[in-house]
Amino acid sequence: MSPELISILVLVVVFVIATTRSVNMGALAFAAAFGVGGLVADLDADGIFAGFPGDLFVVLVGVTHLFAIARANGTTDWLVHAAVRLVRGRVALIPWVMFALTGALTAIGAVSPAAVAIVAPIALSFAARYGISPLLMGAMVVHGAQAGGFSPISIYGSIVNGIVERENLPGNEMVLFLSSLAANLVIAGVVFVVCGGLKLRGDIAAGSRAAGAAPVPQKAAPRDAGLRTDPTPAPTPSTETTNLTPSRIATLTSLLALVVAVLAFDLDAGLTAITLAVILSTLWPEDSRKATGQIAWPTVLLICGVLTYIGVLDEMGTITWAGEGVGNIGVPLLAAVLLCYIGALVSAFASSVGIMGALIPLAVPFLERGEIGAIGMVAALAVSATVVDVSPFSTNGALVLAAAPDVDRERFFRQLMVYGGIVVAVVPAAAWLVMVVPGWG
């Protein structure tokens, strides 16, 4: 068996163990890098660590630290309730508010599961209170998180753009961001119509007097009684949550400064975020102590481990070997759609970040031939690997399932599983057709 094939099989084993045994994929990848690099490729420690993504490490730590401070001092809670007040309690707009809110949170640097964990309990409580399908509300939250997930300063965006730069591929940060935004917006629109969102027109949320809207009596029974029993009260924001304190003002200003620094002045997102986090930590040290433990260390370990292993594969020639194998299929467009389906299928059960970190480098050799546009291919892979996070086997889908009050959980689980299966079957082909076939980039 060739060394290249051994290294690919080890990567498959890493994905399988991470999926079935709940072991961090990054830790497994570091161990695999040590084993394959030392025993198969005869690399020393320096050769193995050559692939460690120091720049992405700084981005991941810096951005998640800044957002953790925002969560610790209540800035994210303030944003949630400000968004609900903005629509003056109109029930039909609440799912779109949740979509936009999770999108905004991930766009400014929140890890996707963190944004879903913040918004999903509030969103699904509204769903239970006002007879909105939990599948509709849960899907809007998850797709919202993915819609903003590839902004130039987001975690996913920083990772994918970093990989593209490391592999010397042509890239376009805004095309990647807008592709994911458009794809998730279209999917959310379809879900909104199919799951009864249009029937919510004209409903005004009871208890929204503070927002200036007239209340209506509570409904006696929800529209989808098969998914819940008695309605539960909607969460009532406390004065502490809705107050705009000095620390929250400073945090909002810092998040805006991060956006301006990265987009307008082309400063490094990671170093800028760490600098802003240090300033906030100095002014409000208690928030910093809480936030340090909330940095997305599992995600940092995951992506750094996977990319270090990919670096070992590159050193031993596996990337070129695999790319030539894909290219030898003879039909580049067929190879492209197969990669999209692989990304979607694996991501439905494993880490979206991990599979993107593995598939994009594996696609580099045949992308370099110019037969497929690299910008469109990367965008299609990114969309295919992340929209499937509605699966109940993924972190986001599991968070939605756990956050839904007063539902038949077995039925809701089946609904999420069927919906996730439809997404896996349809979206990769659609992304390939729209983004790859026209030859973007």
PDB file of N, CA and C in Angstrom, residues 331-338 340-341 372 376-377 380-381 384 426-439:
ATOM      1  N   VAL A 331     -13.856  13.994 -16.078  1.00  0.00           N
ATOM      2  CA  VAL A 331     -14.906  15.004 -16.214  1.00  0.00           C
ATOM      3  C   VAL A 331     -14.806  15.918 -14.998  1.00  0.00           C
ATOM      4  N   PRO A 332     -14.153  17.060 -15.118  1.00  0.00           N
ATOM      5  CA  PRO A 332     -13.939  17.944 -13.966  1.00  0.00           C
ATOM      6  C   PRO A 332     -15.227  18.326 -13.243  1.00  0.00           C
ATOM      7  N   LEU A 333     -16.288  18.576 -13.999  1.00  0.00           N
ATOM      8  CA  LEU A 333     -17.551  18.954 -13.360  1.00  0.00           C
ATOM      9  C   LEU A 333     -18.110  17.808 -12.513  1.00  0.00           C
ATOM     10  N   LEU A 334     -17.914  16.574 -12.965  1.00  0.00           N
ATOM     11  CA  LEU A 334     -18.359  15.421 -12.180  1.00  0.00           C
ATOM     12  C   LEU A 334     -17.554  15.313 -10.892  1.00  0.00           C
ATOM     13  N   ALA A 335     -16.235  15.527 -10.990  1.00  0.00           N
ATOM     14  CA  ALA A 335     -15.390  15.495  -9.797  1.00  0.00           C
ATOM     15  C   ALA A 335     -15.821  16.574  -8.816  1.00  0.00           C
ATOM     16  N   ALA A 336     -16.184  17.747  -9.331  1.00  0.00           N
ATOM     17  CA  ALA A 336     -16.594  18.856  -8.470  1.00  0.00           C
ATOM     18  C   ALA A 336     -17.870  18.540  -7.715  1.00  0.00           C
ATOM     19  N   VAL A 337     -18.859  17.980  -8.401  1.00  0.00           N
ATOM     20  CA  VAL A 337     -20.132  17.688  -7.721  1.00  0.00           C
ATOM     21  C   VAL A 337     -19.955  16.558  -6.707  1.00  0.00           C
ATOM     22  N   LEU A 338     -19.063  15.616  -7.000  1.00  0.00           N
ATOM     23  CA  LEU A 338     -18.793  14.542  -6.036  1.00  0.00           C
ATOM     24  C   LEU A 338     -18.171  15.103  -4.757  1.00  0.00           C
ATOM     25  N   CYS A 340     -18.618  18.101  -3.572  1.00  0.00           N
ATOM     26  CA  CYS A 340     -19.682  18.818  -2.851  1.00  0.00           C
ATOM     27  C   CYS A 340     -20.550  17.845  -2.054  1.00  0.00           C
ATOM     28  N   TYR A 341     -20.883  16.713  -2.657  1.00  0.00           N
ATOM     29  CA  TYR A 341     -21.718  15.732  -1.951  1.00  0.00           C
ATOM     30  C   TYR A 341     -20.949  15.081  -0.801  1.00  0.00           C
ATOM     31  N   ILE A 372     -11.820  24.194 -13.699  1.00  0.00           N
ATOM     32  CA  ILE A 372     -12.912  24.568 -12.800  1.00  0.00           C
ATOM     33  C   ILE A 372     -12.516  25.875 -12.126  1.00  0.00           C
ATOM     34  N   GLY A 376     -15.642  29.785  -7.443  1.00  0.00           N
ATOM     35  CA  GLY A 376     -16.944  29.132  -7.400  1.00  0.00           C
ATOM     36  C   GLY A 376     -16.898  27.788  -6.708  1.00  0.00           C
ATOM     37  N   MET A 377     -15.809  27.021  -6.914  1.00  0.00           N
ATOM     38  CA  MET A 377     -15.688  25.704  -6.296  1.00  0.00           C
ATOM     39  C   MET A 377     -15.578  25.815  -4.785  1.00  0.00           C
ATOM     40  N   ALA A 380     -18.974  26.743  -3.437  1.00  0.00           N
ATOM     41  CA  ALA A 380     -19.893  25.603  -3.462  1.00  0.00           C
ATOM     42  C   ALA A 380     -19.570  24.605  -2.356  1.00  0.00           C
ATOM     43  N   LEU A 381     -18.277  24.349  -2.127  1.00  0.00           N
ATOM     44  CA  LEU A 381     -17.881  23.451  -1.042  1.00  0.00           C
ATOM     45  C   LEU A 381     -18.290  24.016   0.316  1.00  0.00           C
ATOM     46  N   SER A 384     -22.124  23.746   0.669  1.00  0.00           N
ATOM     47  CA  SER A 384     -22.528  22.337   0.807  1.00  0.00           C
ATOM     48  C   SER A 384     -22.190  21.780   2.182  1.00  0.00           C
ATOM     49  N   VAL A 426     -30.313  17.839  -2.018  1.00  0.00           N
ATOM     50  CA  VAL A 426     -30.627  18.885  -3.002  1.00  0.00           C
ATOM     51  C   VAL A 426     -29.564  19.973  -3.100  1.00  0.00           C
ATOM     52  N   VAL A 427     -29.066  20.469  -1.955  1.00  0.00           N
ATOM     53  CA  VAL A 427     -28.240  21.684  -1.961  1.00  0.00           C
ATOM     54  C   VAL A 427     -26.904  21.504  -2.677  1.00  0.00           C
ATOM     55  N   PRO A 428     -26.143  20.413  -2.469  1.00  0.00           N
ATOM     56  CA  PRO A 428     -24.869  20.300  -3.194  1.00  0.00           C
ATOM     57  C   PRO A 428     -25.028  20.395  -4.712  1.00  0.00           C
ATOM     58  N   ALA A 429     -26.065  19.744  -5.246  1.00  0.00           N
ATOM     59  CA  ALA A 429     -26.292  19.812  -6.691  1.00  0.00           C
ATOM     60  C   ALA A 429     -26.648  21.232  -7.122  1.00  0.00           C
ATOM     61  N   ALA A 430     -27.476  21.914  -6.309  1.00  0.00           N
ATOM     62  CA  ALA A 430     -27.859  23.288  -6.639  1.00  0.00           C
ATOM     63  C   ALA A 430     -26.657  24.224  -6.563  1.00  0.00           C
ATOM     64  N   ALA A 431     -25.822  24.054  -5.516  1.00  0.00           N
ATOM     65  CA  ALA A 431     -24.624  24.888  -5.372  1.00  0.00           C
ATOM     66  C   ALA A 431     -23.666  24.657  -6.533  1.00  0.00           C
ATOM     67  N   TRP A 432     -23.501  23.408  -6.907  1.00  0.00           N
ATOM     68  CA  TRP A 432     -22.641  23.060  -8.056  1.00  0.00           C
ATOM     69  C   TRP A 432     -23.165  23.700  -9.335  1.00  0.00           C
ATOM     70  N   LEU A 433     -24.485  23.619  -9.546  1.00  0.00           N
ATOM     71  CA  LEU A 433     -25.088  24.146 -10.762  1.00  0.00           C
ATOM     72  C   LEU A 433     -24.954  25.663 -10.857  1.00  0.00           C
ATOM     73  N   VAL A 434     -25.126  26.339  -9.726  1.00  0.00           N
ATOM     74  CA  VAL A 434     -25.125  27.806  -9.729  1.00  0.00           C
ATOM     75  C   VAL A 434     -23.712  28.379  -9.632  1.00  0.00           C
ATOM     76  N   MET A 435     -22.836  27.732  -8.849  1.00  0.00           N
ATOM     77  CA  MET A 435     -21.531  28.330  -8.545  1.00  0.00           C
ATOM     78  C   MET A 435     -20.367  27.724  -9.317  1.00  0.00           C
ATOM     79  N   VAL A 436     -20.461  26.442  -9.681  1.00  0.00           N
ATOM     80  CA  VAL A 436     -19.326  25.781 -10.326  1.00  0.00           C
ATOM     81  C   VAL A 436     -19.490  25.736 -11.844  1.00  0.00           C
ATOM     82  N   VAL A 437     -20.660  25.346 -12.305  1.00  0.00           N
ATOM     83  CA  VAL A 437     -20.879  25.197 -13.760  1.00  0.00           C
ATOM     84  C   VAL A 437     -20.607  26.503 -14.517  1.00  0.00           C
ATOM     85  N   PRO A 438     -21.031  27.675 -14.002  1.00  0.00           N
ATOM     86  CA  PRO A 438     -20.727  28.911 -14.741  1.00  0.00           C
ATOM     87  C   PRO A 438     -19.239  29.259 -14.787  1.00  0.00           C
ATOM     88  N   GLY A 439     -18.429  28.631 -13.938  1.00  0.00           N
ATOM     89  CA  GLY A 439     -16.976  28.844 -13.986  1.00  0.00           C
ATOM     90  C   GLY A 439     -16.494  30.092 -13.269  1.00  0.00           C
TER      91      GLY A 439
END
